[in-house]
CSV table of C-alpha atoms in Angstrom, one decimal:
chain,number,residue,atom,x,y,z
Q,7,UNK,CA,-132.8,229.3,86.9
Q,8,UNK,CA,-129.1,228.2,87.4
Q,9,UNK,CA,-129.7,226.0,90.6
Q,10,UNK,CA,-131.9,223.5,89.1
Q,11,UNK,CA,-130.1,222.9,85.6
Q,12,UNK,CA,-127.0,222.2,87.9
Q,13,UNK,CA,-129.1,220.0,90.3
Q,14,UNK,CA,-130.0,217.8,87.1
Q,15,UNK,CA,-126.3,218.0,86.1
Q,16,UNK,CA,-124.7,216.9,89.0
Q,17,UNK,CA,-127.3,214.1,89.3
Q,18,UNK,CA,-126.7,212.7,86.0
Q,19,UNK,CA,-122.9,212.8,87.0
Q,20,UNK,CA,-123.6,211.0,90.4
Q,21,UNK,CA,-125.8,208.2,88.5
Q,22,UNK,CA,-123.2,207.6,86.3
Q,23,UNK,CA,-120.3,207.8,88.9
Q,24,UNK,CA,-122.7,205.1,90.7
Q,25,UNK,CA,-122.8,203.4,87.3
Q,26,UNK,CA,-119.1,202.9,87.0
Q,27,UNK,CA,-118.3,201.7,90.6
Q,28,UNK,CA,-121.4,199.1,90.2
Q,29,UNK,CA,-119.9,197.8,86.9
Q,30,UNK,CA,-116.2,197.6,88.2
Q,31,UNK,CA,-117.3,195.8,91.2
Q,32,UNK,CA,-119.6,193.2,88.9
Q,33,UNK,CA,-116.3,192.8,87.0
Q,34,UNK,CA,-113.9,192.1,89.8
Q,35,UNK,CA,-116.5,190.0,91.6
Q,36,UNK,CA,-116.4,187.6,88.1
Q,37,UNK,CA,-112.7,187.9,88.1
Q,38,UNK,CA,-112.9,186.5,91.5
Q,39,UNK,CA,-115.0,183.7,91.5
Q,40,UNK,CA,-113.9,182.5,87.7
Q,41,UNK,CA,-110.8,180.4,88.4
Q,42,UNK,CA,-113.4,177.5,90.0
Q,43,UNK,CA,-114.7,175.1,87.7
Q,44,UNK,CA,-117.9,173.8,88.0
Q,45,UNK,CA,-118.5,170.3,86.7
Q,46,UNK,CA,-122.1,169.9,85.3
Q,47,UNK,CA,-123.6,166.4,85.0
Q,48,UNK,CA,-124.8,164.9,81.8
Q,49,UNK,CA,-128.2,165.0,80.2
Q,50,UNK,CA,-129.8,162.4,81.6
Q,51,UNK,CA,-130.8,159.5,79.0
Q,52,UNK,CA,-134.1,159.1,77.5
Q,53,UNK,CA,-136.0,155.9,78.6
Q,54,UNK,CA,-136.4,153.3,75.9
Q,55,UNK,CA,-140.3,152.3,75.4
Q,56,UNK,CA,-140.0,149.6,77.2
Q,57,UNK,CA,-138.6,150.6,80.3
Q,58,UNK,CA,-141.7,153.7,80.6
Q,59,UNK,CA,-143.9,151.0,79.9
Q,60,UNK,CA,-142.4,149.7,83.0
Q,61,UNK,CA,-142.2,152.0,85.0
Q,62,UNK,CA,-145.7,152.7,83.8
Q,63,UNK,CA,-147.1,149.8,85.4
Q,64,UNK,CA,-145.3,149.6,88.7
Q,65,UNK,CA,-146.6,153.4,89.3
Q,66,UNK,CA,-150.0,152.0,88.5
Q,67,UNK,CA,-149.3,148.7,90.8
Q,68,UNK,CA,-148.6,151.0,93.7
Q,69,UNK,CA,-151.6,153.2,92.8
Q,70,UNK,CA,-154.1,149.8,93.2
Q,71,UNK,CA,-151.9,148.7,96.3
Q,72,UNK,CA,-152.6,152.2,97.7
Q,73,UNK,CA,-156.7,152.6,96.4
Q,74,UNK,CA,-156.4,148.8,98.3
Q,75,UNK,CA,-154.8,150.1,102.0
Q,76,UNK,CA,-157.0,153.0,101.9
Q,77,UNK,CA,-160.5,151.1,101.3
Q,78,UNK,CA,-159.1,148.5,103.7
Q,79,UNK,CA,-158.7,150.7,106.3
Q,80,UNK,CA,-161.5,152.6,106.0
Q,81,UNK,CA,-160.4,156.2,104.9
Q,82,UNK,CA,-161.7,157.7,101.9
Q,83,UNK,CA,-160.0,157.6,99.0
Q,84,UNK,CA,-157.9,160.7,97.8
Q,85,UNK,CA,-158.8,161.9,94.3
């Protein structure tokens, strides 16, 4: 009856023993790698209308050009 309550009580003890060493490795592994600083571009810019109305049309140029080559030489056309 005694064996098994101190079974469950030594493995709560050895969870949380593992528990500590996992947490004071995660913090010495930030302390570590904190002093580098990482530079993060900028948001890239939203396109005004009329440069997506642009760029609109050349991907829709290259498209026919494409539809073109393919019927030209012969293969059929990917949908």
């Amino acid at each position: 009856m005694v064996a098994p309550l101190l079974n469950a009580i030594f493995a709560v003890a050895d969870f949380a023993f593992d528990l500590s060493i996992t947490i004071d490795r995660m913090k010495r592994l930030s302390q570590h790698a904190s002093d580098k600083i990482v530079e993060v571009p900028p948001d890239p810019k939203p396109l005004p209308p009329a440069a997506q109305r642009a760029l609109a049309e050349a991907e829709e140029r290259k498209c026919m050009r494409e539809r073109a080559a393919q019927a030209a030489s012969g293969i059929a056309p990917v949908v």
